[in-house]
Short mmCIF file of C-alpha atoms in Angstrom, two decimals:
data_model
loop_
_atom_site.label_atom_id
_atom_site.label_comp_id
_atom_site.label_asym_id
_atom_site.label_seq_id
_atom_site.Cartn_x
_atom_site.Cartn_y
_atom_site.Cartn_z
CA UNK A 1 41.22 -21.46 13.94
CA UNK A 2 40.70 -20.32 10.37
CA UNK A 3 41.48 -16.77 9.50
CA UNK A 4 39.94 -14.40 6.99
CA UNK A 5 42.92 -12.85 5.24
CA UNK A 6 40.91 -10.38 3.17
CA UNK A 7 37.88 -9.41 1.20
CA UNK A 8 37.77 -9.03 -2.56
CA UNK A 9 34.82 -7.32 -4.18
CA UNK A 10 34.21 -7.06 -7.91
CA UNK A 11 31.65 -6.41 -10.59
CA UNK A 12 30.50 -9.57 -12.36
CA UNK A 13 29.13 -8.26 -15.68
CA UNK A 14 28.48 -11.12 -18.19
CA UNK A 15 30.51 -9.52 -20.98
CA UNK A 16 33.67 -9.84 -18.84
CA UNK A 17 33.47 -13.59 -19.37
CA UNK A 18 33.12 -13.18 -23.13
CA UNK A 19 36.14 -10.79 -23.16
CA UNK A 20 38.25 -13.32 -21.31
CA UNK A 21 37.14 -16.22 -23.49
CA UNK A 22 37.98 -14.38 -26.69
CA UNK A 23 41.27 -13.01 -25.35
CA UNK A 24 40.32 -9.32 -25.55
CA UNK A 25 42.17 -8.26 -22.40
CA UNK A 26 44.46 -5.94 -24.33
CA UNK A 27 41.82 -4.40 -26.59
CA UNK A 28 41.36 -0.66 -26.17
CA UNK A 29 37.93 -1.11 -24.62
CA UNK A 30 39.11 -3.65 -22.00
CA UNK A 31 42.73 -2.78 -21.24
CA UNK A 32 42.15 -0.39 -18.34
CA UNK A 33 39.52 -2.65 -16.83
CA UNK A 34 41.76 -5.75 -16.71
CA UNK A 35 44.76 -3.70 -15.54
CA UNK A 36 42.72 -2.96 -12.44
CA UNK A 37 42.94 -6.61 -11.40
CA UNK A 38 46.69 -7.10 -11.64
CA UNK A 39 47.53 -6.00 -8.07
CA UNK A 40 44.75 -8.19 -6.71
CA UNK A 41 45.97 -11.27 -8.60
CA UNK A 42 49.51 -10.55 -7.29
CA UNK A 43 48.19 -10.33 -3.72
CA UNK A 44 46.40 -13.65 -4.14
CA UNK A 45 49.53 -15.24 -5.57
CA UNK A 46 51.47 -14.20 -2.49
CA UNK A 47 48.73 -14.91 0.08
CA UNK A 48 47.48 -18.22 -1.37
CA UNK A 49 44.20 -18.57 0.54
CA UNK A 50 42.79 -22.09 0.90
CA UNK A 51 39.10 -21.29 0.94
CA UNK A 52 36.92 -18.73 -0.83
CA UNK A 53 33.47 -17.82 0.50
CA UNK A 54 31.79 -16.33 -2.56
CA UNK A 55 28.82 -14.05 -1.90
CA UNK A 56 26.92 -13.45 -5.15
CA UNK A 57 23.39 -13.08 -6.47
CA UNK A 58 21.86 -15.75 -8.63
CA UNK A 59 20.36 -14.33 -11.89
CA UNK A 60 17.66 -16.93 -12.45
CA UNK A 61 19.87 -19.97 -13.01
CA UNK A 62 19.64 -22.01 -9.82
CA UNK A 63 16.67 -20.24 -8.29
CA UNK A 64 13.32 -19.22 -9.77
CA UNK A 65 10.47 -17.25 -8.23
CA UNK A 66 8.67 -20.43 -7.24
CA UNK A 67 11.11 -20.99 -4.40
CA UNK A 68 13.54 -18.15 -3.72
CA UNK A 69 15.61 -17.96 -0.55
CA UNK A 70 16.84 -14.60 0.71
CA UNK A 71 20.18 -16.14 1.75
CA UNK A 72 21.36 -19.60 0.67
CA UNK A 73 24.62 -21.38 1.52
CA UNK A 74 26.07 -24.11 -0.65
CA UNK A 75 27.13 -27.37 1.00
CA UNK A 76 28.13 -29.44 -2.03
CA UNK A 77 31.24 -31.35 -3.00
CA UNK A 78 31.37 -29.27 -6.17
CA UNK A 79 29.46 -26.53 -7.92
CA UNK A 80 28.61 -26.93 -11.60
CA UNK A 81 28.13 -24.24 -14.20
CA UNK A 82 25.17 -24.44 -16.53
CA UNK A 83 23.63 -22.69 -19.55
CA UNK A 84 22.22 -19.33 -18.40
CA UNK A 85 20.43 -18.73 -21.69
CA UNK A 86 23.07 -16.87 -23.60
CA UNK A 87 25.34 -19.76 -24.52
CA UNK A 88 28.17 -18.59 -22.21
CA UNK A 89 30.93 -21.18 -21.98
CA UNK A 90 30.66 -23.86 -19.32
CA UNK A 91 33.55 -24.67 -16.95
CA UNK A 92 34.73 -27.60 -14.91
CA UNK A 93 33.05 -27.66 -11.51
CA UNK A 94 34.39 -25.53 -8.65
CA UNK A 95 35.63 -27.52 -5.73
CA UNK A 96 33.49 -27.31 -2.60
CA UNK A 97 34.28 -27.83 1.07
CA UNK A 98 31.12 -29.36 2.54
CA UNK A 99 32.50 -29.83 6.07
CA UNK A 100 33.30 -26.11 6.30
CA UNK A 101 29.96 -25.29 4.65
CA UNK A 102 28.08 -27.22 7.37
CA UNK A 103 30.06 -25.48 10.06
CA UNK A 104 29.15 -22.14 8.47
CA UNK A 105 25.49 -23.17 8.25
CA UNK A 106 25.36 -24.33 11.85
CA UNK A 107 27.08 -21.21 13.10
CA UNK A 108 24.88 -18.86 11.07
CA UNK A 109 21.65 -20.51 12.32
CA UNK A 110 23.01 -20.42 15.85
CA UNK A 111 23.54 -16.69 15.28
CA UNK A 112 19.91 -16.47 14.15
CA UNK A 113 20.46 -16.29 10.38
CA UNK A 114 18.01 -18.89 9.17
CA UNK A 115 19.56 -19.46 5.77
CA UNK A 116 18.62 -22.02 3.13
CA UNK A 117 21.00 -24.96 2.67
CA UNK A 118 21.92 -26.36 -0.71
CA UNK A 119 23.58 -29.71 -1.35
CA UNK A 120 23.21 -28.95 -5.03
CA UNK A 121 23.79 -25.50 -6.45
CA UNK A 122 24.66 -24.39 -10.00
CA UNK A 123 26.56 -21.13 -10.12
CA UNK A 124 26.18 -18.39 -12.76
CA UNK A 125 28.31 -15.54 -14.14
CA UNK A 126 28.05 -13.68 -10.82
CA UNK A 127 30.16 -16.44 -9.25
CA UNK A 128 32.19 -17.43 -12.30
CA UNK A 129 33.42 -14.09 -13.67
CA UNK A 130 35.05 -12.83 -10.47
CA UNK A 131 36.78 -16.25 -10.12
CA UNK A 132 38.08 -15.89 -13.69
CA UNK A 133 39.30 -12.36 -12.92
CA UNK A 134 41.02 -13.27 -9.65
CA UNK A 135 42.58 -16.58 -10.88
CA UNK A 136 43.12 -15.88 -14.59
CA UNK A 137 43.66 -18.95 -16.74
CA UNK A 138 42.88 -21.32 -13.90
CA UNK A 139 39.62 -23.19 -14.41
CA UNK A 140 38.85 -24.26 -11.81
CA UNK A 141 40.95 -22.03 -9.53
CA UNK A 142 43.14 -23.74 -6.92
CA UNK A 143 40.81 -23.02 -3.98
CA UNK A 144 37.89 -24.65 -2.24
CA UNK A 145 34.72 -22.62 -2.42
CA UNK A 146 31.58 -21.97 -0.44
CA UNK A 147 28.91 -20.08 -2.38
CA UNK A 148 26.51 -17.81 -0.52
CA UNK A 149 23.62 -16.67 -2.75
CA UNK A 150 21.67 -13.50 -1.93
CA UNK A 151 18.25 -12.62 -3.37
CA UNK A 152 18.41 -9.41 -5.46
CA UNK A 153 15.57 -10.43 -7.82
CA UNK A 154 12.36 -10.39 -5.82
CA UNK A 155 11.45 -7.58 -3.42
CA UNK A 156 11.68 -7.36 -0.52
CA UNK A 157 15.47 -7.66 -0.74
CA UNK A 158 17.35 -8.00 2.52
CA UNK A 159 18.14 -4.72 4.18
CA UNK A 160 21.73 -3.49 3.89
CA UNK A 161 22.04 -3.48 7.68
CA UNK A 162 21.00 -7.14 7.73
CA UNK A 163 23.53 -7.94 4.99
CA UNK A 164 26.27 -6.23 6.98
CA UNK A 165 25.26 -8.24 10.07
CA UNK A 166 25.33 -11.43 7.99
CA UNK A 167 28.88 -10.62 7.00
CA UNK A 168 29.80 -10.20 10.66
CA UNK A 169 28.18 -13.56 11.44
CA UNK A 170 30.18 -15.19 8.63
CA UNK A 171 33.31 -13.67 10.14
CA UNK A 172 32.47 -15.15 13.54
CA UNK A 173 31.72 -18.56 11.94
CA UNK A 174 35.09 -18.65 10.20
CA UNK A 175 36.90 -17.68 13.42
CA UNK A 176 35.29 -20.64 15.22
CA UNK A 177 36.26 -23.23 12.55
CA UNK A 178 38.96 -25.44 14.11
CA UNK A 179 41.05 -25.79 10.89
CA UNK A 180 43.93 -23.39 10.27
CA UNK A 181 42.96 -22.51 6.66
CA UNK A 182 43.32 -19.05 5.20
CA UNK A 183 39.95 -17.80 3.98
CA UNK A 184 39.20 -15.03 1.50
CA UNK A 185 35.69 -13.65 1.25
CA UNK A 186 34.48 -12.45 -2.15
CA UNK A 187 31.50 -10.18 -2.76
CA UNK A 188 30.29 -9.75 -6.33
CA UNK A 189 28.02 -7.35 -8.20
CA UNK A 190 27.65 -3.62 -8.73
CA UNK A 191 28.75 -1.00 -8.95
CA UNK A 192 26.14 1.57 -10.03
CA UNK A 193 24.01 0.43 -12.94
CA UNK A 194 20.44 0.03 -14.06
CA UNK A 195 19.35 -2.33 -16.80
CA UNK A 196 15.58 -1.75 -16.79
CA UNK A 197 13.14 1.06 -17.09
CA UNK A 198 13.24 4.54 -18.60
CA UNK A 199 16.13 5.23 -16.20
CA UNK A 200 18.26 2.45 -17.80
CA UNK A 201 21.92 3.42 -18.13
CA UNK A 202 21.93 5.32 -14.88
CA UNK A 203 25.44 5.51 -13.38
CA UNK A 204 26.51 7.45 -10.29
CA UNK A 205 30.24 7.93 -10.06
CA UNK A 206 30.05 10.03 -6.93
CA UNK A 207 28.13 7.38 -5.00
CA UNK A 208 30.47 4.62 -6.24
CA UNK A 209 33.42 6.59 -4.96
CA UNK A 210 31.69 6.98 -1.60
CA UNK A 211 31.23 3.16 -1.52
CA UNK A 212 34.87 2.51 -2.35
CA UNK A 213 35.95 4.79 0.52
CA UNK A 214 33.29 3.82 3.07
CA UNK A 215 33.86 0.08 2.62
CA UNK A 216 37.47 0.49 3.76
CA UNK A 217 36.95 2.41 6.98
CA UNK A 218 33.30 3.15 7.65
CA UNK A 219 31.03 0.43 6.22
CA UNK A 220 28.32 1.42 8.72
CA UNK A 221 27.57 4.40 6.45
CA UNK A 222 26.33 2.04 3.74
CA UNK A 223 24.59 -0.27 6.19
CA UNK A 224 22.32 2.64 7.12
CA UNK A 225 20.87 3.00 3.62
CA UNK A 226 17.57 1.34 2.80
CA UNK A 227 17.37 -0.79 -0.35
CA UNK A 228 15.27 1.85 -2.13
CA UNK A 229 17.81 4.51 -1.19
CA UNK A 230 20.51 2.33 -2.75
CA UNK A 231 18.36 1.90 -5.87
CA UNK A 232 17.93 5.71 -6.03
CA UNK A 233 21.68 6.35 -5.62
CA UNK A 234 23.19 3.37 -7.47
CA UNK A 235 20.47 2.28 -9.91
CA UNK A 236 18.12 -0.71 -9.80
CA UNK A 237 20.90 -3.30 -10.03
CA UNK A 238 23.36 -1.08 -8.17
CA UNK A 239 21.69 -2.46 -5.07
CA UNK A 240 24.00 -5.47 -5.66
CA UNK A 241 26.48 -3.52 -3.52
CA UNK A 242 24.89 -5.39 -0.61
CA UNK A 243 27.14 -8.36 -1.53
CA UNK A 244 30.17 -6.08 -1.03
CA UNK A 245 28.75 -5.08 2.36
CA UNK A 246 28.42 -8.71 3.40
CA UNK A 247 32.05 -9.40 2.41
CA UNK A 248 33.21 -6.29 4.27
CA UNK A 249 31.24 -7.27 7.34
CA UNK A 250 33.19 -10.52 7.63
CA UNK A 251 36.42 -8.59 8.31
CA UNK A 252 36.77 -8.18 12.01
CA UNK A 253 40.47 -7.27 12.35
CA UNK A 254 42.42 -4.24 11.26
CA UNK A 255 41.30 -3.52 7.72
CA UNK A 256 43.51 -1.86 5.13
CA UNK A 257 43.11 -1.26 1.42
CA UNK A 258 45.28 -3.29 -0.92
CA UNK A 259 43.93 -1.90 -4.13
CA UNK A 260 40.90 -0.46 -5.84
CA UNK A 261 40.06 0.29 -9.42
CA UNK A 262 37.02 1.90 -11.10
CA UNK A 263 36.07 1.96 -14.75
CA UNK A 264 33.00 3.27 -16.65
CA UNK A 265 31.40 1.73 -18.57
CA UNK A 266 31.61 -1.99 -19.10
CA UNK A 267 28.35 -2.90 -20.91
CA UNK A 268 26.12 -0.40 -19.07
CA UNK A 269 27.73 -0.78 -15.67
CA UNK A 270 30.24 1.11 -13.58
CA UNK A 271 32.82 -1.60 -12.98
CA UNK A 272 34.73 -1.66 -9.73
CA UNK A 273 37.10 -3.86 -7.81
CA UNK A 274 38.24 -3.46 -4.20
CA UNK A 275 40.69 -5.60 -2.25
CA UNK A 276 40.96 -5.34 1.50
CA UNK A 277 43.41 -7.00 3.84
CA UNK A 278 42.30 -8.14 7.29
CA UNK A 279 44.99 -8.25 9.96
CA UNK B 1 0.78 -3.39 11.30
CA UNK B 2 4.00 -2.49 9.56
CA UNK B 3 3.44 -2.32 5.80
CA UNK B 4 6.14 -1.65 3.30
CA UNK B 5 4.68 -0.30 0.07
CA UNK B 6 7.47 -0.28 -2.47
CA UNK B 7 5.26 1.25 -5.15
CA UNK B 8 4.69 4.40 -3.07
CA UNK B 9 8.44 5.08 -2.95
CA UNK B 10 8.44 5.90 -6.62
CA UNK B 11 11.84 6.31 -8.24
CA UNK B 12 11.28 7.73 -11.77
CA UNK B 13 11.79 5.26 -14.58
CA UNK B 14 12.37 2.37 -12.17
CA UNK B 15 10.22 -0.73 -11.75
CA UNK B 16 10.32 -2.30 -8.29
CA UNK B 17 9.67 -6.01 -8.62
CA UNK B 18 7.55 -6.52 -5.53
CA UNK B 19 4.85 -9.11 -4.77
CA UNK B 20 2.19 -7.40 -6.89
CA UNK B 21 4.48 -7.32 -9.94
CA UNK B 22 5.64 -10.89 -9.28
CA UNK B 23 2.04 -12.14 -9.34
CA UNK B 24 1.27 -10.20 -12.52
CA UNK B 25 4.37 -11.47 -14.32
CA UNK B 26 4.66 -15.02 -13.05
CA UNK B 27 3.79 -16.76 -16.33
CA UNK B 28 6.00 -14.44 -18.34
CA UNK B 29 8.98 -14.86 -16.02
CA UNK B 30 8.44 -18.62 -15.84
CA UNK B 31 8.60 -18.77 -19.63
CA UNK B 32 11.82 -16.71 -19.68
CA UNK B 33 13.32 -18.98 -17.02
CA UNK B 34 12.76 -21.89 -19.45
CA UNK B 35 15.20 -20.19 -21.84
CA UNK B 36 18.11 -21.47 -19.76
CA UNK B 37 17.61 -24.57 -21.94
CA UNK B 38 18.82 -24.40 -25.58
CA UNK B 39 15.97 -26.74 -26.54
CA UNK B 40 13.40 -24.30 -25.16
CA UNK B 41 15.02 -21.33 -26.93
CA UNK B 42 14.79 -23.28 -30.20
CA UNK B 43 11.13 -24.14 -29.67
CA UNK B 44 10.27 -20.55 -28.74
CA UNK B 45 12.07 -19.12 -31.75
CA UNK B 46 10.28 -21.45 -34.15
CA UNK B 47 6.79 -20.60 -32.87
CA UNK B 48 6.91 -17.67 -30.42
CA UNK B 49 3.18 -17.13 -30.12
CA UNK B 50 2.40 -20.80 -29.48
CA UNK B 51 5.23 -21.07 -27.00
CA UNK B 52 3.94 -18.06 -25.06
CA UNK B 53 0.43 -19.52 -24.98
CA UNK B 54 1.76 -22.84 -23.68
CA UNK B 55 3.05 -20.89 -20.65
CA UNK B 56 -0.27 -19.12 -20.18
CA UNK B 57 0.78 -15.55 -20.98
CA UNK B 58 -1.98 -13.00 -21.51
CA UNK B 59 -2.54 -11.62 -25.01
CA UNK B 60 -1.04 -8.31 -23.89
CA UNK B 61 2.07 -10.09 -22.64
CA UNK B 62 2.35 -12.15 -25.84
CA UNK B 63 2.20 -8.97 -27.91
CA UNK B 64 4.88 -7.31 -25.78
CA UNK B 65 7.07 -10.41 -26.15
CA UNK B 66 6.73 -10.70 -29.91
CA UNK B 67 7.30 -6.96 -30.28
CA UNK B 68 10.38 -7.29 -27.98
CA UNK B 69 8.98 -4.25 -26.15
CA UNK B 70 10.99 -4.27 -22.91
CA UNK B 71 9.19 -1.47 -21.11
CA UNK B 72 5.81 -3.04 -21.87
CA UNK B 73 7.07 -6.39 -20.55
CA UNK B 74 8.29 -4.73 -17.36
CA UNK B 75 4.91 -3.03 -16.92
CA UNK B 76 3.24 -6.41 -17.34
CA UNK B 77 5.29 -7.92 -14.56
CA UNK B 78 8.43 -9.04 -16.38
CA UNK B 79 11.63 -9.07 -14.34
CA UNK B 80 14.80 -7.93 -16.10
CA UNK B 81 16.92 -10.85 -14.87
CA UNK B 82 14.54 -13.22 -16.73
CA UNK B 83 13.70 -10.91 -19.65
CA UNK B 84 17.44 -10.71 -20.44
CA UNK B 85 17.27 -14.39 -21.34
CA UNK B 86 14.51 -13.61 -23.89
CA UNK B 87 16.24 -10.57 -25.44
CA UNK B 88 19.48 -12.60 -25.56
CA UNK B 89 17.77 -15.03 -27.96
CA UNK B 90 17.60 -12.15 -30.44
CA UNK B 91 21.20 -11.12 -29.77
CA UNK B 92 20.19 -7.90 -27.97
CA UNK B 93 22.86 -6.72 -25.55
CA UNK B 94 22.08 -4.78 -22.37
CA UNK B 95 23.14 -1.64 -24.25
CA UNK B 96 20.57 -2.41 -26.98
CA UNK B 97 17.90 -2.88 -24.29
CA UNK B 98 19.01 0.38 -22.62
CA UNK B 99 18.80 2.31 -25.88
CA UNK B 100 15.36 0.89 -26.63
CA UNK B 101 13.96 1.78 -23.20
CA UNK B 102 15.36 5.33 -23.17
CA UNK B 103 14.42 6.05 -26.78
CA UNK B 104 18.00 6.71 -27.72
CA UNK B 105 20.11 5.41 -30.56
CA UNK B 106 22.80 2.98 -29.50
CA UNK B 107 25.46 5.65 -30.05
CA UNK B 108 23.57 8.16 -27.95
CA UNK B 109 23.10 5.60 -25.22
CA UNK B 110 26.82 4.75 -25.15
CA UNK B 111 27.71 8.46 -25.08
CA UNK B 112 25.44 8.88 -22.05
CA UNK B 113 27.17 5.99 -20.25
CA UNK B 114 30.61 7.43 -20.97
CA UNK B 115 29.60 10.90 -19.87
CA UNK B 116 28.50 9.68 -16.49
CA UNK B 117 31.89 8.12 -15.90
CA UNK B 118 33.67 11.44 -16.30
CA UNK B 119 34.92 13.31 -13.29
CA UNK B 120 32.77 16.41 -12.85
CA UNK B 121 34.59 18.52 -10.23
#
């Protein structure tokens, strides 16, 4: 059976992609931020997982409000990138793993998560930027991917407790896959930030630190928040921490922290990365 | 019946994009979604007013768009994930948008971000 070797969670701020493309990793503004990823990249180099399940939120690239699933799982041979409106660079497609995707889909529905299924899915910066951070210089990265898109655009958003349960269901699905692949689960978004409203620019270091601790040993603490409580504590888009909660939920073994890093601000976001091993 | 009313859980300075807002802003957001295409961005930039009308925006929404008034667009049902594609056409960063909405200069807004990252204890 396949095994989840760990969970990696990371911010996905668009400007990260621009910084990588223009080689600004050692500029004063970016240096500390990129340094935070070095131990994670080293862990990946050593561990060499075969499959990445990437839990992210689409920002109006693949999905519009006319037809917006709460949870959607990709089942394509490959995942293309596409113009998101800001002229960000396009990349060669990410390699899919449709057989594994369909197993995941069947298992999730069997576990009563009635997700949407996508044989075509274009991925945006929320998928791309963490891949560029975790596999620097490798486009596409040497790993097969399964995107899981979560609605964070249109309320009602899925409850954190439901997201945590989805993560557990993904964990169970991976454990029942007959292959012997190593799987890493990636959750993207956050940490605290708010782009819109008179409260724009809101950042809550204390709450972010609570998240970084709770996700290691007591994720249930975060699963008990409501979405509006998350918005109050982490800002309107800080609710993206639900993707981290899904990734954490998939870890069912003994969980230990490999590394975490926290940096304020990148654009107007508190940027964080957390790597957890699952034994 | 169990009713969730997101608007009654008011968080100051925060717009919850629920069903009521989504209905109000559908045309505006649909237009912004079109800006994923470079061709659409070009057409919009050449004739903003006409482009807005072709998507059925209200006069109030058109004025907010042509004024690049982000708060007003939010109040009229705009969603920030889509509005960012509009403001991007004019080269506005999320910090520019933040400064505009909070009535701060860009330097004041950046200073506020930095201050919140500092350890307080």
